[in-house]
Coordinates of C-alpha atoms and ligand atoms in Angstrom, one line a residue:
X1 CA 8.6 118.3 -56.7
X2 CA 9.9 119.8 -59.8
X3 CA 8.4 120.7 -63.1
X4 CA 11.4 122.2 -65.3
X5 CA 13.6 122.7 -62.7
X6 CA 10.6 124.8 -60.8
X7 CA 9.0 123.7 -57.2
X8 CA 5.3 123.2 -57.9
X9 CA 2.3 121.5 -56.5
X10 CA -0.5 120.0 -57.9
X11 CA -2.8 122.5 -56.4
X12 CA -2.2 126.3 -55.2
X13 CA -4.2 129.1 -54.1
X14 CA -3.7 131.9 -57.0
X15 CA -2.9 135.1 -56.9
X16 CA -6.0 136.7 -56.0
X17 CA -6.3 134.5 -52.8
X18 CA -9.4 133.1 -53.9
X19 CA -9.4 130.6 -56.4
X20 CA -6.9 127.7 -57.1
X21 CA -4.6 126.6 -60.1
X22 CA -4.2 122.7 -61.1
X23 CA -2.0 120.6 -63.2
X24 CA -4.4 119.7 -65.8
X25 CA -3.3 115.8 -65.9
X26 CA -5.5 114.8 -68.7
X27 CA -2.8 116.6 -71.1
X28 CA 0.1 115.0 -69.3
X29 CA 2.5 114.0 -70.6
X30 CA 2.4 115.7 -73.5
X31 CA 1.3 119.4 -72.8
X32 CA 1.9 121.0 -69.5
X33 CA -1.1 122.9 -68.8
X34 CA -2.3 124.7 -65.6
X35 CA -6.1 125.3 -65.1
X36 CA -7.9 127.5 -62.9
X37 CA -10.7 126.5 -60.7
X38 CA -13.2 129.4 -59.3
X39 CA -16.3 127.7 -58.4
X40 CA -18.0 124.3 -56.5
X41 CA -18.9 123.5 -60.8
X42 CA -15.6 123.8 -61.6
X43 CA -13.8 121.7 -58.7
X44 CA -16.7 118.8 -59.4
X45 CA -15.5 118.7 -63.2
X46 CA -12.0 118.9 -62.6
X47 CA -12.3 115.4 -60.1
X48 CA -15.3 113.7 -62.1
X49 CA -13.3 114.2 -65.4
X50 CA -10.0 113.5 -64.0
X51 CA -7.8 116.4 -64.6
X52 CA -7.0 115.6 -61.1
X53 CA -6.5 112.2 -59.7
X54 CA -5.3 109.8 -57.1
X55 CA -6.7 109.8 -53.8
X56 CA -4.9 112.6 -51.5
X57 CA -5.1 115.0 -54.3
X58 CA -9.2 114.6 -55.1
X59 CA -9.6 115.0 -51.1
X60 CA -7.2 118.3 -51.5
X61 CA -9.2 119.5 -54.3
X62 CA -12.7 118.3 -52.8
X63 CA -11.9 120.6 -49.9
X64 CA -10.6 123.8 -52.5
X65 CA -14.2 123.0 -54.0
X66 CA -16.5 123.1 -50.7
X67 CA -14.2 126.1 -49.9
X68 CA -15.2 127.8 -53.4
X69 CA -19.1 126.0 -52.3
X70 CA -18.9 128.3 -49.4
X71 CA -18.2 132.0 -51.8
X72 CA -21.4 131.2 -53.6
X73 CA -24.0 129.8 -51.1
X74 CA -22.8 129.9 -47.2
X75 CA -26.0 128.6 -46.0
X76 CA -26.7 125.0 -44.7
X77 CA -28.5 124.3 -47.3
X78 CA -25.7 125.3 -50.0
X79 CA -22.9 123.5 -47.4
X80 CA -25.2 120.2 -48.0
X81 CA -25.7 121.1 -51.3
X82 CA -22.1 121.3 -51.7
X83 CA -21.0 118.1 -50.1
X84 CA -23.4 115.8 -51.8
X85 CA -22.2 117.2 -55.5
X86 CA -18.4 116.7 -54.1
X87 CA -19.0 113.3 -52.9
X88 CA -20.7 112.1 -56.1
X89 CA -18.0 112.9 -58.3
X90 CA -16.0 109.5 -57.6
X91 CA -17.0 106.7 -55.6
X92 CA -13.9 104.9 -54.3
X93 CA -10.8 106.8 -52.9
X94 CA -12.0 107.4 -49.3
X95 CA -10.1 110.8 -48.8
X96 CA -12.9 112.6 -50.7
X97 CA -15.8 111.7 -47.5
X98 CA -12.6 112.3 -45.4
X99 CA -11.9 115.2 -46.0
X100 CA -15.9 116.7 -47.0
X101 CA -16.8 115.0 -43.1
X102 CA -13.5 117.2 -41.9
X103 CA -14.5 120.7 -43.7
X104 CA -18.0 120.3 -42.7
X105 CA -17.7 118.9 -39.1
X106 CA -15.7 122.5 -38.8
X107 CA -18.0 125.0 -40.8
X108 CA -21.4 123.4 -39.6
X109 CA -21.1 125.0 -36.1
X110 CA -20.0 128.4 -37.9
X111 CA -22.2 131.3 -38.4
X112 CA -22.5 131.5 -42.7
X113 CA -20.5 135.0 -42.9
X114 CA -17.3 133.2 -41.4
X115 CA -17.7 129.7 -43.0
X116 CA -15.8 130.8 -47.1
X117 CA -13.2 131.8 -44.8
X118 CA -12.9 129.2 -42.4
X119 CA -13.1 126.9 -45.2
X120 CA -10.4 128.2 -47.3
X121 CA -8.0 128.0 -44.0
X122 CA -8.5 124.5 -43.7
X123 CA -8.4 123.7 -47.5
X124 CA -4.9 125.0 -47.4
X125 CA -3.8 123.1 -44.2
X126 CA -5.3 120.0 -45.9
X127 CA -2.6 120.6 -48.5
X128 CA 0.3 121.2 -46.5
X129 CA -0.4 118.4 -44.2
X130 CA -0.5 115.9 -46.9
X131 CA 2.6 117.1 -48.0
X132 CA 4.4 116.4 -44.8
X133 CA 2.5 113.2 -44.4
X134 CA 4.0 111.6 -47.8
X135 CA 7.5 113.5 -47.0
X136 CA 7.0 111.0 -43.8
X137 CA 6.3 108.3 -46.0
X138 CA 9.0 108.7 -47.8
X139 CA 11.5 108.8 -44.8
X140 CA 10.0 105.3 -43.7
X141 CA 9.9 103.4 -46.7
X142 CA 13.6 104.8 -47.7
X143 CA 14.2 102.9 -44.6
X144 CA 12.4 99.6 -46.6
X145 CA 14.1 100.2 -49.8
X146 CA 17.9 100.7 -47.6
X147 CA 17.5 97.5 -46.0
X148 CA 16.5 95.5 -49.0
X149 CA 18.8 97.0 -51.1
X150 CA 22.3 96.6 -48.5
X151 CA 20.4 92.7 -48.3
X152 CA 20.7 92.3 -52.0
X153 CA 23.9 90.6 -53.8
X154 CA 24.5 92.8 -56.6
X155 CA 23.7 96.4 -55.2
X156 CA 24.7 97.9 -58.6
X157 CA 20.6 98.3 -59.6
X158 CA 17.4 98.4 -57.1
X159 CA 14.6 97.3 -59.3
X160 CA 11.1 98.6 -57.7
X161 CA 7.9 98.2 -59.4
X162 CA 4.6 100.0 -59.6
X163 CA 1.5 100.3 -60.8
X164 CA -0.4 103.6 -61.7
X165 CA 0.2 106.2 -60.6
X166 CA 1.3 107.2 -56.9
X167 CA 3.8 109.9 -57.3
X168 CA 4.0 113.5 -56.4
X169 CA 0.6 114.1 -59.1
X170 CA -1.5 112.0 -57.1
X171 CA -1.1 114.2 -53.8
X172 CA -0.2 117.7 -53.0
X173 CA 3.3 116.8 -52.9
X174 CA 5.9 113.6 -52.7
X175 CA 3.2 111.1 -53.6
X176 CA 3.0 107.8 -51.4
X177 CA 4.8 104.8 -52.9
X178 CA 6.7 107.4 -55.3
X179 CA 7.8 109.4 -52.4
X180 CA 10.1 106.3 -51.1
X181 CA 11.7 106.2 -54.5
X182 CA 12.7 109.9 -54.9
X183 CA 14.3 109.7 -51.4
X184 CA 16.0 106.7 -52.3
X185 CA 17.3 108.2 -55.5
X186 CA 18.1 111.4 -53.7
X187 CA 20.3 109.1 -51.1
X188 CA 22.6 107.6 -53.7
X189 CA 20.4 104.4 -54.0
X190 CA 20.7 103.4 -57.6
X191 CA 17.0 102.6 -58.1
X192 CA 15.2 101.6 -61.1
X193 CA 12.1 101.7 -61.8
X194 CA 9.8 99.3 -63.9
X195 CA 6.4 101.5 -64.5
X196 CA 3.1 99.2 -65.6
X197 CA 1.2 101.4 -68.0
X198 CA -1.5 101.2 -66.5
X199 CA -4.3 100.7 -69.1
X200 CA -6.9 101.9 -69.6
X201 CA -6.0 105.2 -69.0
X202 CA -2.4 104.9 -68.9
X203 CA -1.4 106.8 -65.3
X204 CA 1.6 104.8 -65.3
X205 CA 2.9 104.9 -68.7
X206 CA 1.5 109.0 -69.1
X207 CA 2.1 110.6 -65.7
X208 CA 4.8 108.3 -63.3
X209 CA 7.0 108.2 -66.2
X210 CA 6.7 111.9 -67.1
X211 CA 7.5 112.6 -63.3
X212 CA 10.2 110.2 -62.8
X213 CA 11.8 111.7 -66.1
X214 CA 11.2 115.3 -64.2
X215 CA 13.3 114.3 -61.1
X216 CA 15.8 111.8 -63.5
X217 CA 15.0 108.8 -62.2
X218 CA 15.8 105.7 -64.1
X219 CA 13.1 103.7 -65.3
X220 CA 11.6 101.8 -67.9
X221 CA 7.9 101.4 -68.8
X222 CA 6.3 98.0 -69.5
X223 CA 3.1 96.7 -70.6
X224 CA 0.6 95.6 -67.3
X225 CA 1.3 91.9 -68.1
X226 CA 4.8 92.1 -67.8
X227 CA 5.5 92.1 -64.6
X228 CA 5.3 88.8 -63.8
X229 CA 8.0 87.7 -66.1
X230 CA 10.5 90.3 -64.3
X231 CA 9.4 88.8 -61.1
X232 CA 10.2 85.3 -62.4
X233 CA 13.8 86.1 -63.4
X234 CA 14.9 88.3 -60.3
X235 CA 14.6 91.6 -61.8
X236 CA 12.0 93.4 -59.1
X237 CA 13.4 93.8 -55.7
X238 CA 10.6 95.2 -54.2
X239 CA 6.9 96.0 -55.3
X240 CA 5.3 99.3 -53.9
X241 CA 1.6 100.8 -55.2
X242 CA -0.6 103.5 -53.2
X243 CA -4.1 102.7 -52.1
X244 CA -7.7 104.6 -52.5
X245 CA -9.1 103.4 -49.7
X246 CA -7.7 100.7 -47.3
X247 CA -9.4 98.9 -44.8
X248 CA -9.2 99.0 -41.2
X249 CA -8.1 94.7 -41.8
X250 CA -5.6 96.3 -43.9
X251 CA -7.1 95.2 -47.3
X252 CA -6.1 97.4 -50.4
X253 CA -8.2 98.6 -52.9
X254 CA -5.8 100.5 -55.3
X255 CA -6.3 100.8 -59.5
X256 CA -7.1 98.1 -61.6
X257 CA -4.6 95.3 -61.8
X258 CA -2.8 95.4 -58.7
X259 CA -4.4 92.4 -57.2
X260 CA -2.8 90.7 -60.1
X261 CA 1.0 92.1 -59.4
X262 CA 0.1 90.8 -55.6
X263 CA -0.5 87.7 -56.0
X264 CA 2.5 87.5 -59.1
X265 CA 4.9 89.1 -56.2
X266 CA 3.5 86.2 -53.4
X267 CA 4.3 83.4 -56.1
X268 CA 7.7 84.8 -56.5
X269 CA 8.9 86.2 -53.2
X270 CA 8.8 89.4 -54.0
X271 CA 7.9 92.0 -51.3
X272 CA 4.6 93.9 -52.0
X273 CA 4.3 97.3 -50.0
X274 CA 1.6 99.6 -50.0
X275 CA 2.2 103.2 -49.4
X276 CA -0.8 104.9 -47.6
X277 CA -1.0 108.5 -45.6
X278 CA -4.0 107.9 -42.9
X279 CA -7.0 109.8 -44.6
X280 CA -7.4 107.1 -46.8
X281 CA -7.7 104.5 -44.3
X282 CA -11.5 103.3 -43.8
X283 CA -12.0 102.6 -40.3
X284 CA -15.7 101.4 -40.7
X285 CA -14.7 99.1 -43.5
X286 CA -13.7 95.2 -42.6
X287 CA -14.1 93.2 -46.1
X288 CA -12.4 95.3 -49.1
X289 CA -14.1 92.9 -51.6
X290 CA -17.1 92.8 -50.3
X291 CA -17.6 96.2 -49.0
X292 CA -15.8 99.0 -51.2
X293 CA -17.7 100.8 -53.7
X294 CA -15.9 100.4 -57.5
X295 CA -16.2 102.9 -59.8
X296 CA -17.0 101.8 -63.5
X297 CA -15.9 104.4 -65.8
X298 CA -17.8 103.3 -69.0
X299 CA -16.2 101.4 -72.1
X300 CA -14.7 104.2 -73.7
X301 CA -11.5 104.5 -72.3
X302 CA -11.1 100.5 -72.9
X303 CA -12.2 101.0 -76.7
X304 CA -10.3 104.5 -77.2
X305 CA -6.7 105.3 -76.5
X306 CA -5.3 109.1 -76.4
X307 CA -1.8 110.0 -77.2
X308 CA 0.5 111.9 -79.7
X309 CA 0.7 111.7 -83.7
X310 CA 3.5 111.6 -85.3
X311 CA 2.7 114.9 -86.8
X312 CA 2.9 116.1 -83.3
X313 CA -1.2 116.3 -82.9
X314 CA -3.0 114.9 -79.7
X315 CA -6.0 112.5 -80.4
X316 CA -8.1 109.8 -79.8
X317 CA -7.6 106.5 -81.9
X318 CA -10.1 103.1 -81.6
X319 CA -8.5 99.9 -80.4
X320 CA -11.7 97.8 -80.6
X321 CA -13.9 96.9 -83.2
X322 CA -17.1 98.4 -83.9
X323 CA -19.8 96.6 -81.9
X324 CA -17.3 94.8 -79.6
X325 CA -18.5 95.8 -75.7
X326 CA -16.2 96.8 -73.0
X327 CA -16.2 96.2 -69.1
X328 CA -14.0 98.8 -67.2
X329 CA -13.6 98.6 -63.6
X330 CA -11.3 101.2 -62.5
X331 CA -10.2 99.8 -59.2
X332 CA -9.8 96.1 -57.3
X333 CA -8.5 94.7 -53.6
X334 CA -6.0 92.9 -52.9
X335 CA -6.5 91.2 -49.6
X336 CA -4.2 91.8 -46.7
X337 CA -2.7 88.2 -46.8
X338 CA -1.0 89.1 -50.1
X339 CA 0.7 92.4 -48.8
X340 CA 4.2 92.4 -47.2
X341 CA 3.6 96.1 -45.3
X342 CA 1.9 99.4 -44.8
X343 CA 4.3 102.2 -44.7
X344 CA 2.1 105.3 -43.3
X345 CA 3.1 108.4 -41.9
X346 CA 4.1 106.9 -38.3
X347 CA 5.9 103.7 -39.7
X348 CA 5.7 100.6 -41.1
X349 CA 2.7 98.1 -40.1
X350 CA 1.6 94.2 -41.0
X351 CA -1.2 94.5 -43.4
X352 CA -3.4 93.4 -40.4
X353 CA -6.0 95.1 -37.6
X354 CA -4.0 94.2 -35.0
X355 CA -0.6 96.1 -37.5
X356 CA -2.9 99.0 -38.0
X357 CA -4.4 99.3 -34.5
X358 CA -1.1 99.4 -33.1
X359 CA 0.1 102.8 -35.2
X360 CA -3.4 104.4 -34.8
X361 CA -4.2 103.3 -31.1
X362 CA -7.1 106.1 -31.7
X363 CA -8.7 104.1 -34.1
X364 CA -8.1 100.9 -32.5
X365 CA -11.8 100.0 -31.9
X366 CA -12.9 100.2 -35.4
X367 CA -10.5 97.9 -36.3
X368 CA -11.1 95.3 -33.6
Ligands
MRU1 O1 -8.1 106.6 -61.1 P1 -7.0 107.3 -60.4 O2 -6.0 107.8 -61.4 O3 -7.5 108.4 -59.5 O4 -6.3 106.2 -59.5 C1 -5.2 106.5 -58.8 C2 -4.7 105.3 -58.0 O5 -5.2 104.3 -58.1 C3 -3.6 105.6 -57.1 O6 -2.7 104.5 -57.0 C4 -4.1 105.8 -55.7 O7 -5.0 106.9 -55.7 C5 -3.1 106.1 -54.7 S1 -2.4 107.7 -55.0 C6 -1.3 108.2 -53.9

């Protein structure tokens, strides 16, 4: 997508065909920065501390960063060196062991002079294949939003909501339930889009607004509890999220407060899709709740907010009261009964095994 009117990614190889350049999205959206990443330190930082986020784009960056591993210690003990420290950065969104079992399943066999190489290769097509898999997703769930919109009485507005954020800064490219909407908007659908916020960190009112306003698509940002009430009196056609890790039963465990909009969206008729590219599909998981791994991120980001002064300073202020304790975890599930559809790169599926079996026959034993 577009950042002032210039094509850009989230990630790139730079110039010297070595390292890569991110969107640092801990400054969004109030300073575009870009920030370069040279070594397997730098790519573990830059996913543990968030200056890169959402699911495809932490597997995009995990392989970058065993493909930097690789320059600095080729051996086998510095490729398990180098997939341990990746896969401990975050705990939930499944593409980073997705795409750390891909890279090493590859470079294992490889003699250690020809694995920084091999590794960089596949970093890359890691990139460009999640691009064309959300462009894909896009295509199928503009197919969604067409139907419910030429269904709807008064096609004047398209209300969609969403929560966090899914868009084009999440992934190499498009996003997943984002993508949808910018094809949408592209095809003369006059969406709108309500944004939750997002708390604690704010993904939704920070980085989906600040790309939405990028590509000039309408929308309006409201506070997490609100969107029950729009439900209530008509105004969401159609609820759409992404997913860090959905199971092979179709359960989705997606950021903090989703379950919520679910079950808000089943009280009210409101159709509830979930926008997933296959990496971050768990075949071996059956019970989201149960068996998915949720990252706490610590009280601080409950008890501190960052944002802009009026001056025109960035900074942290204190929301809570001294002493006051804080719980923060970062993701829940919603279970498959409260989700209308999957829209994945090969179509649209019931959030079911039997839904997802049948557009990944390969994987249809895991999910039986
Ligand atoms: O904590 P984050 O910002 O990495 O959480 C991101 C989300 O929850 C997204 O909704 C999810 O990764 C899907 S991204 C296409």
């Amino acid at each position: 997508m577009k950042v002032n009117g210039t094509p850009t990614r989230t990630i790139w190889l730079a110039e010297d065909g070595r390292t890569v350049e991110i969107i640092d999205q801990t400054r969004l959206p109030h300073r575009y920065e870009t920030t370069r990443l040279a070594s397997l330190d730098d790519a573990c930082r830059a996913i543990k501390d968030m200056l890169v986020r959402g699911a495809p784009l932490i597997g995009a960056t995990a392989a970058h960063g065993l493909a930097l591993a690789m320059r600095e210690d080729a051996s086998d003990a510095g490729l398990a060196t180098a997939y341990e420290r990746l896969f401990a950065t975050r705990p939930t969104a499944i593409n980073l062991r997705w795409a750390l079992d891909d890279l090493r399943t590859r470079l294992a066999p490889l003699p250690a002079d020809q694995r920084a190489a091999a590794a960089l290769a596949r970093a890359e097509a890691i990139c460009d294949e999640d691009v064309a898999l959300n462009a894909a997703i896009g295509e199928h769930g503009l197919a969604v939003f067409r139907a419910l919109w030429e269904h709807k009485g008064t096609p004047d507005r398209f209300n969609v909501l969403t929560h966090c954020n899914a868009g084009w800064l999440a992934t190499v490219d498009w996003g997943t339930a984002l993508a949808p909407i910018y094809k949408a908007h592209d095809a003369g659908i006059p969406v709108h889009v309500w944004v939750d916020e997002t708390r604690p960190r704010n993904q939704g009112a920070s980085l989906t607004a600040w790309e939405l306003n990028q590509h000039g698509v309408p929308h309006t940002v409201i506070v997490d509890n609100a969107g029950g009430h729009f439900m209530q009196h008509g105004m969401v056609d159609v609820c759409i999220v992404g997913t860090d890790r959905t199971t092979a039963t179709g359960d989705v465990c997606n950021k903090i407060g989703t379950y919520l909009k679910a079950l808000a969206a089943k009280d009210n008729g409101v159709p509830f899709y979930v926008a997933l590219p296959s990496p971050t599909i768990d075949w071996t998981v059956r019970d989201g709740v149960a068996e998915i791994p949720i990252e706490d991120r610590g009280p601080g980001e409950v008890q501190r907010l960052w944002g802009r002064l009026d001056s025109g300073e960035t900074a942290w202020i204190t929301v809570t009261p001294e002493g006051s304790p804080a719980a923060n975890p970062a993701f829940d599930v919603t279970p498959a009964r409260l989700v209308t559809g999957l829209v994945t790169e090969r179509g649209v599926c019931d959030a079911s095994a039997a839904g997802l079996a049948g557009l990944f026959p390969e994987h249809a034993a895991a999910a039986e």
